[in-house]
Tab-separated table of C-alpha atoms and ligand atoms in Angstrom:
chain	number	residue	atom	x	y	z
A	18	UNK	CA	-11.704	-6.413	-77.322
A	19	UNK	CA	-9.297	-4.437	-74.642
A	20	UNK	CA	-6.553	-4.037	-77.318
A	21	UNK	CA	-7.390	-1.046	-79.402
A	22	UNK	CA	-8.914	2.376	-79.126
A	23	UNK	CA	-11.425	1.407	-81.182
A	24	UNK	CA	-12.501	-1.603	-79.782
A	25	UNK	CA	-12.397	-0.077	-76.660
A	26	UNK	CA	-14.935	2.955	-77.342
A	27	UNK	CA	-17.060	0.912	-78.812
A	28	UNK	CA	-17.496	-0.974	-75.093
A	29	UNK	CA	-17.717	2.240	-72.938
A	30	UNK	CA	-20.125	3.266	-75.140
A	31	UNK	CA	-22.324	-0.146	-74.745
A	32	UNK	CA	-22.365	0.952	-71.008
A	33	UNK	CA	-19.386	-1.088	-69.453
A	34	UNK	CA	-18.603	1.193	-66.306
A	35	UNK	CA	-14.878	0.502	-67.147
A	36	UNK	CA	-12.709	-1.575	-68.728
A	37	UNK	CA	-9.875	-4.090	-68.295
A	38	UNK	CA	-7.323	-3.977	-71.310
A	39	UNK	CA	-5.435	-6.643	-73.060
A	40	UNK	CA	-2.588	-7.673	-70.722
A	41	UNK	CA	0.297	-5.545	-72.035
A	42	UNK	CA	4.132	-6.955	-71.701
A	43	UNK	CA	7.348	-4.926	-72.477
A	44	UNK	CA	8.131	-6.176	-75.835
A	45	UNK	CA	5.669	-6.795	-79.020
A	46	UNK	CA	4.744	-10.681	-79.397
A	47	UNK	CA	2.714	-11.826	-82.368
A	48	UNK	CA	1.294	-14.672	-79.839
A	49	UNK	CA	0.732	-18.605	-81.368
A	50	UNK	CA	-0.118	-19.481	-84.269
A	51	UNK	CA	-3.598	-20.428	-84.902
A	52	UNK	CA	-5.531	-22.399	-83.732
A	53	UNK	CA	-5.902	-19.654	-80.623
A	54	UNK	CA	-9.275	-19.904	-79.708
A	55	UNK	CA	-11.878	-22.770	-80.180
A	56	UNK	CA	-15.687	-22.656	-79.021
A	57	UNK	CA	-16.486	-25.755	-76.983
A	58	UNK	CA	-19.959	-26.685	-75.494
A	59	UNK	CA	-19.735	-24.502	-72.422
A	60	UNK	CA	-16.674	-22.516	-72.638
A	61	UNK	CA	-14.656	-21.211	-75.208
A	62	UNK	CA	-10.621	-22.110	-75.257
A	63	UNK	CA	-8.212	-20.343	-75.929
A	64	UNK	CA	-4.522	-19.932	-75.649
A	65	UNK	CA	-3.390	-16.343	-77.787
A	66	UNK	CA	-0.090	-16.646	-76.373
A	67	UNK	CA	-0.261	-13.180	-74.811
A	68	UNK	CA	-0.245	-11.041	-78.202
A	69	UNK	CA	-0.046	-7.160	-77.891
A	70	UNK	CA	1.650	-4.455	-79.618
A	71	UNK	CA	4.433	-4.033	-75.972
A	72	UNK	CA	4.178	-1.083	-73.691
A	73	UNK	CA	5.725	2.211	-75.774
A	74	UNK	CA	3.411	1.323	-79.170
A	75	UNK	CA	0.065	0.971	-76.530
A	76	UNK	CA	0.813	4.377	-75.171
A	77	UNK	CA	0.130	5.545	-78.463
A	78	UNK	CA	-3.126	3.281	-78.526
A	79	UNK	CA	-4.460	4.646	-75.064
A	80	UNK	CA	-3.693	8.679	-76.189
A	81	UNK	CA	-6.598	7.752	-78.983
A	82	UNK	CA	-8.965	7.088	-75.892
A	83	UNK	CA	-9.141	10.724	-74.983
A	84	UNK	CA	-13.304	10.186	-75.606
A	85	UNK	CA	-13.469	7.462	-72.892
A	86	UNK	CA	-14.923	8.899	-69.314
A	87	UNK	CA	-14.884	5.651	-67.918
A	88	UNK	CA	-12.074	4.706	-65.971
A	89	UNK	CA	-9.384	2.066	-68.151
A	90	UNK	CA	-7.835	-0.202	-66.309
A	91	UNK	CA	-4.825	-1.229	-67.673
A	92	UNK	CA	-3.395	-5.028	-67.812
A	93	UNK	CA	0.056	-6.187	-67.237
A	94	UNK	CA	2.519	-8.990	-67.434
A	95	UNK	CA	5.594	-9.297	-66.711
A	96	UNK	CA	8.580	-11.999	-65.416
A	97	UNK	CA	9.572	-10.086	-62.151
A	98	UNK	CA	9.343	-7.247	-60.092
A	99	UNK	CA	11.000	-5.327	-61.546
A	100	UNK	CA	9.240	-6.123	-64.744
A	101	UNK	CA	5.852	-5.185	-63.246
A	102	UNK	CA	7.379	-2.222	-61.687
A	103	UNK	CA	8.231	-0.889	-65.162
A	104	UNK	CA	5.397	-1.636	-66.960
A	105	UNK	CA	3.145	-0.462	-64.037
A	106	UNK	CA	4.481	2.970	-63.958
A	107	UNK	CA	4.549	3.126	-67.837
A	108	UNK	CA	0.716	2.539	-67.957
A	109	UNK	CA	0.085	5.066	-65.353
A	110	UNK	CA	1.875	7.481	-66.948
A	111	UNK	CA	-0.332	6.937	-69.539
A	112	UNK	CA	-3.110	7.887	-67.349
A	113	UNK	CA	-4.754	4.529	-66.774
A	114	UNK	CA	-7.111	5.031	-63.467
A	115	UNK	CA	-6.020	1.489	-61.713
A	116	UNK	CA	-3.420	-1.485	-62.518
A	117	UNK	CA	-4.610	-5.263	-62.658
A	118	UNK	CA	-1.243	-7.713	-62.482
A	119	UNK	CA	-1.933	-10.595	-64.817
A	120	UNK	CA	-0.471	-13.205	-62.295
A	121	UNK	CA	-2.784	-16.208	-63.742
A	122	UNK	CA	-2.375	-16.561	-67.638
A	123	UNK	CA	-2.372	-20.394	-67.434
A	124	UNK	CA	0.230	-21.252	-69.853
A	125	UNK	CA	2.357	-19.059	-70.697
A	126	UNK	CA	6.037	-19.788	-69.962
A	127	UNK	CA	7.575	-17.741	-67.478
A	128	UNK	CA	4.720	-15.841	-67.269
A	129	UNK	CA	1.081	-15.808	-65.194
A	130	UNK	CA	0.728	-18.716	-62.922
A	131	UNK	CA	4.305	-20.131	-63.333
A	132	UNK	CA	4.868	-16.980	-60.969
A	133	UNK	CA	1.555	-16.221	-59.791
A	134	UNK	CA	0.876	-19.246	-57.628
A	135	UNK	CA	3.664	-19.245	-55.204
A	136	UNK	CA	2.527	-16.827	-52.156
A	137	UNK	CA	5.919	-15.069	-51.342
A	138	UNK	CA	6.627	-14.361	-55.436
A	139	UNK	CA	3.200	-12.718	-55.452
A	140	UNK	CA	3.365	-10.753	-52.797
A	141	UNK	CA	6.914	-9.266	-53.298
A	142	UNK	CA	5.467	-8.354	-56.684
A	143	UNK	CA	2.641	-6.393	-55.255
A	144	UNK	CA	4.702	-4.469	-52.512
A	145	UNK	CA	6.947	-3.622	-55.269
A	146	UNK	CA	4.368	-2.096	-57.667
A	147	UNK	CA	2.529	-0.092	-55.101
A	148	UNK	CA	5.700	1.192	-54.630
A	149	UNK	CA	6.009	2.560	-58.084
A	150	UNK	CA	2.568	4.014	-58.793
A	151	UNK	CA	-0.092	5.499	-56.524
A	152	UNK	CA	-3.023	4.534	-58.546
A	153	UNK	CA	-4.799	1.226	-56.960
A	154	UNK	CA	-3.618	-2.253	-58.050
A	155	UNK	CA	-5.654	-5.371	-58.615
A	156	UNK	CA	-3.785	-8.490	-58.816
A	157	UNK	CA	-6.136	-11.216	-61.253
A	158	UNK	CA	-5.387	-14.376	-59.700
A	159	UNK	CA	-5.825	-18.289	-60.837
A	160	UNK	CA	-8.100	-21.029	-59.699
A	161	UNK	CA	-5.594	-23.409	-60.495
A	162	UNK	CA	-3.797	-23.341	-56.966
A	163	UNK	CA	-4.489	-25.381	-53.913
A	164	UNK	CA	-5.434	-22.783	-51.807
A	165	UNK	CA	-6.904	-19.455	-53.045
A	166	UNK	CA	-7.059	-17.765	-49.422
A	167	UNK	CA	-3.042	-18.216	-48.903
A	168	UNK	CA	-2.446	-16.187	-52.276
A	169	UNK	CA	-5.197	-13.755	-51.577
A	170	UNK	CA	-3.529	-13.053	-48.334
A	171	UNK	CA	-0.005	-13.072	-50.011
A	172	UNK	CA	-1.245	-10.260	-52.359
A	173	UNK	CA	-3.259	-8.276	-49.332
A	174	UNK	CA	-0.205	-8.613	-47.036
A	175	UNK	CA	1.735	-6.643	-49.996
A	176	UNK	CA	-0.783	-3.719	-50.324
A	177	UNK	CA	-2.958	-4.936	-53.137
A	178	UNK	CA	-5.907	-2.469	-53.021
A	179	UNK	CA	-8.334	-5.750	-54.129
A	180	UNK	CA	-8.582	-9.356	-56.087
A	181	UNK	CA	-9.512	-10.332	-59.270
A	182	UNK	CA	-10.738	-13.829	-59.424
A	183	UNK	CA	-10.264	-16.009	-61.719
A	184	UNK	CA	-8.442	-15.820	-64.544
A	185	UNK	CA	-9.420	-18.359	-67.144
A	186	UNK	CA	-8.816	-22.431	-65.840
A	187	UNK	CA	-5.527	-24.563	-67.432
A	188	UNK	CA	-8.144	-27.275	-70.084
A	189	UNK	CA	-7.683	-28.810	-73.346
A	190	UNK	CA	-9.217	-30.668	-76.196
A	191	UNK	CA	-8.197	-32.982	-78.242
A	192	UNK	CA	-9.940	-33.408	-81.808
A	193	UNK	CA	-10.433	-37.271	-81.646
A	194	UNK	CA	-10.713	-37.525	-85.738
A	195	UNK	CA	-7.183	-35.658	-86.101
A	196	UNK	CA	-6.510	-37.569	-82.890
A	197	UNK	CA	-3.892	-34.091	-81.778
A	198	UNK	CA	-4.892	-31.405	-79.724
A	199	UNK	CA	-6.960	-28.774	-81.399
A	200	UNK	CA	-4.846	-25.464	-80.356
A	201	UNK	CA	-1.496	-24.815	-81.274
A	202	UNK	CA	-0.402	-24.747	-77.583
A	203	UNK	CA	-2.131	-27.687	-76.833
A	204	UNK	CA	-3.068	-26.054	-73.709
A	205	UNK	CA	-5.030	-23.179	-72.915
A	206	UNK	CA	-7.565	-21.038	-70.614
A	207	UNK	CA	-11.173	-22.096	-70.299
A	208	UNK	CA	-13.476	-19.195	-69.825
A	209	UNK	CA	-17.663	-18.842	-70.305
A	210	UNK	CA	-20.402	-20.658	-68.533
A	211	UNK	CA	-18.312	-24.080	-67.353
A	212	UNK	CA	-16.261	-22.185	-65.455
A	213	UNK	CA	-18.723	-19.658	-62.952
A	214	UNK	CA	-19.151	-21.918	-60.247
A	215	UNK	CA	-15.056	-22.762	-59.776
A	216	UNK	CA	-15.008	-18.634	-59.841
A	217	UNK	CA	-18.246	-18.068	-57.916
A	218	UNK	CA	-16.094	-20.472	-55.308
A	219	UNK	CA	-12.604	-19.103	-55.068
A	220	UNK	CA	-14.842	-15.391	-54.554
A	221	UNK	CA	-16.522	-16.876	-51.521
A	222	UNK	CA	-13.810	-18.302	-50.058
A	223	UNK	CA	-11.361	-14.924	-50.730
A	224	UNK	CA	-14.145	-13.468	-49.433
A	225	UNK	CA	-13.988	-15.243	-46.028
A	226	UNK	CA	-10.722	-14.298	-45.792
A	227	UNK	CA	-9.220	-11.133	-47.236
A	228	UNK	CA	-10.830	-7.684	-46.323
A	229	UNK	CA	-9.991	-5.901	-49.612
A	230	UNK	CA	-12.661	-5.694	-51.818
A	231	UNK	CA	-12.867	-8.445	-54.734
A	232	UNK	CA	-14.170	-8.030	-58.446
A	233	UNK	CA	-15.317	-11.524	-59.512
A	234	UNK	CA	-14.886	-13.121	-63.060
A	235	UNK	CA	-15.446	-16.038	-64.869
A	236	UNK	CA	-18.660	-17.207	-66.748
A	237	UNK	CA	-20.806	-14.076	-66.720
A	238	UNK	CA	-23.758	-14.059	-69.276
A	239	UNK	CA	-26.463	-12.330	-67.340
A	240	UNK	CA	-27.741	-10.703	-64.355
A	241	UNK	CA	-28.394	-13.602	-62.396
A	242	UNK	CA	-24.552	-14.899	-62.954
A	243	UNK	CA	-23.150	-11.516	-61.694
A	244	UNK	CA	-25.649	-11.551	-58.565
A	245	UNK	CA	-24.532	-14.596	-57.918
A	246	UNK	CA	-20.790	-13.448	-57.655
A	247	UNK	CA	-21.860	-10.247	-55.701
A	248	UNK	CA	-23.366	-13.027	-52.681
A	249	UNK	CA	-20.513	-14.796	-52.710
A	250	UNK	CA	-18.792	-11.514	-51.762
A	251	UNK	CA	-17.378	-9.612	-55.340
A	252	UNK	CA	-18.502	-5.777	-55.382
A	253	UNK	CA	-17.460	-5.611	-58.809
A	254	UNK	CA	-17.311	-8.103	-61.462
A	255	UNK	CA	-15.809	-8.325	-65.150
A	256	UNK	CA	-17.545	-9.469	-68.739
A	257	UNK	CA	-15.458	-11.592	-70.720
A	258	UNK	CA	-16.842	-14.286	-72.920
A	259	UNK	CA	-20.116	-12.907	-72.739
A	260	UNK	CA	-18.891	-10.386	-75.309
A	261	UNK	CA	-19.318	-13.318	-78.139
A	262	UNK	CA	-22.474	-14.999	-77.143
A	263	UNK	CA	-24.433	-11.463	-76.502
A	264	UNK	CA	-23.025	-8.980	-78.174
A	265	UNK	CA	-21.766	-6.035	-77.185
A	266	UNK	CA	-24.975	-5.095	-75.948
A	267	UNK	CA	-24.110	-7.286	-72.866
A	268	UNK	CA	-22.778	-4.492	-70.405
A	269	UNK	CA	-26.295	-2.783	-70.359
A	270	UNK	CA	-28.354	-6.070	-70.625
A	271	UNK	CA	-26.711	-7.808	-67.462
A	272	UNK	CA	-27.275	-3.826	-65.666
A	273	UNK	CA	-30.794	-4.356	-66.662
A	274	UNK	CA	-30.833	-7.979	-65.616
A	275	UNK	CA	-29.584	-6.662	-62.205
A	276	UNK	CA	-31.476	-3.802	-61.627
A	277	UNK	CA	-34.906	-6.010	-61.975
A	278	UNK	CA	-33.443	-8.333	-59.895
A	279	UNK	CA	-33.153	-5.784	-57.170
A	280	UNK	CA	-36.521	-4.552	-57.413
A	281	UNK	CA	-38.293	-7.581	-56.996
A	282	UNK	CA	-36.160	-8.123	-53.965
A	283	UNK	CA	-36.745	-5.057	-52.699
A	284	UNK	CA	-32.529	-3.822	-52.620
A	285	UNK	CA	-31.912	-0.265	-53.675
A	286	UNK	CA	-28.119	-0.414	-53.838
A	287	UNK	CA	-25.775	-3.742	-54.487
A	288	UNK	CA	-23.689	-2.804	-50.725
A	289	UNK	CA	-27.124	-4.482	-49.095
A	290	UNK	CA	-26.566	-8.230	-50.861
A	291	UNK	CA	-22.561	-7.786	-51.326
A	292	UNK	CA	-21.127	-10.621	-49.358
A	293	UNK	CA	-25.334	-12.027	-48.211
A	294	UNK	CA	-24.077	-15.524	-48.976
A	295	UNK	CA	-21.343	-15.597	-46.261
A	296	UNK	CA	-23.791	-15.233	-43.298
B	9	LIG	C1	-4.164	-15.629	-72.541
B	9	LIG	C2	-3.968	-14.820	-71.446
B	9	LIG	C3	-4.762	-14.986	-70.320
B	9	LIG	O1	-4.610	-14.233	-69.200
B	9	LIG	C4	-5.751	-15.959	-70.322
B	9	LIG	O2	-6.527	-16.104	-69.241
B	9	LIG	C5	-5.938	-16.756	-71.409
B	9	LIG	C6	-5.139	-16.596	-72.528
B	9	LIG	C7	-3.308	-15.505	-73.752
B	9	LIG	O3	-3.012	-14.402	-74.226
B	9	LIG	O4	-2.906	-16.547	-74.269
């Protein structure tokens, strides 16, 4: 849903307060072959391969957003430093208002968390970014490390202006009739319901540790799910999978879902539970 204008204005105007796009690299790729995706009993799977149209043909994409007042954030992948640099300064030429680093795609070669899961990589790839744009950066990092805190404060040590976490979680599954894994890739990223508690965990224990603010993801369907993130210490959070089990509708359901939550617990703004679970 983050790769085209259309798609795009369609969510801002379901009430998303902003939006994350497709991560973008520098050259086209058509992705895998299908099977990309398969719906599984609490999660969908999927492994796309990291298809989008490369940087110069999005600029053309994002120009059609003129109509969009809520702020895009624009995603990115790259190999290196210098990759990210590029691409960084590309989108916010664009006019993107922020820059999340994909540095937790779970299986793509030479990309996501073959780089994003060694501390000094990531955080030589942050310090080199901020150096290239002034808008804020968000670095979206994997579960699938041994220690969430020591990347965290990698990516805070090299000016990232907050954390994403988590990017979908390295699964499979294997079709025991064909007796071959279903997707193409064999491997992919679990998202949806399974995976909120592993999230809802690496955001409370970022949040023990880091002081930039965190925006936690993974397994959001309603209100209650994104409260849940928000005690665990995530001002923000992001709607993925929830997209294709609610609707679009989602965005302003879950706001709903939130705001009653509030009032029966007597909160006026989400800064007074932000972080409650940590004391
Ligand atoms: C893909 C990218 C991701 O960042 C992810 O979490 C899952 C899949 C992809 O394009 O294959």
């Amino acid at each position: 849903m983050g790769e085209t204008s259309g798609a795009i204005i369609r969510i801002a105007k379901a009430g998303a307060g902003a939006i994350v796009t497709k991560s973008i690299g520098r050259e086209a790729r058509e992705g895998y072959p299908n099977p990309t995706a398969v719906e599984l009993e609490y999660g969908i799977l999927n492994s796309m391969g990291l298809p989008n149209p490369g940087i110069e043909e999005f600029g053309k994409e994002l120009k059609e957003m003129g109509e969009v007042k809520i702020p895009i954030i624009g995603s990115i992948f790259g190999r290196d430093s210098e990759e990210f640099s590029f691409l960084a300064k590309k989108m916010e030429d664009y006019g993107v208002s922020a820059i999340e680093l994909n540095l937790s795609c779970p299986h793509a070669r030479g990309y996501g968390t073959e780089i994003g899961t060694q501390p000094d990589v990531v955080e030589s790839i942050v310090r080199a970014v901020k150096k290239s744009v002034s808008v804020p950066v968000f670095p979206k990092i994997s579960a699938n490390v041994s220690s969430v805190v020591e990347i965290g404060k990698a990516l805070e040590e090299g000016g990232a202006d907050g954390v994403v976490a988590i990017n979908s979680v390295k699964a499979m599954k294997i079709d025991i009739n064909l007796k071959k894994p279903i997707l193409y890739n064999k491997v992919g990223g679990y998202s949806g319901r399974a995976i909120k508690p592993i999230g809802v965990r690496c955001v409370y224990e970022l949040a023990r540790e880091v002081d930039i603010p965190i925006v936690g993801v993974g397994g959001i369907e309603r209100g209650e799910d994104a409260i849940e993130y928000m005690l665990a210490g995530a001002s923000a959070v992001q709607i993925g999978s929830a997209v294709y089990y609610r609707g679009i509708e989602v965005f302003i359901e879950i706001c709903k879902e939130i705001k009653e939550w509030m009032r029966r617990n007597g909160y006026d703004s989400i800064d007074e539970f932000v972080g409650a679970a940590l004391k």
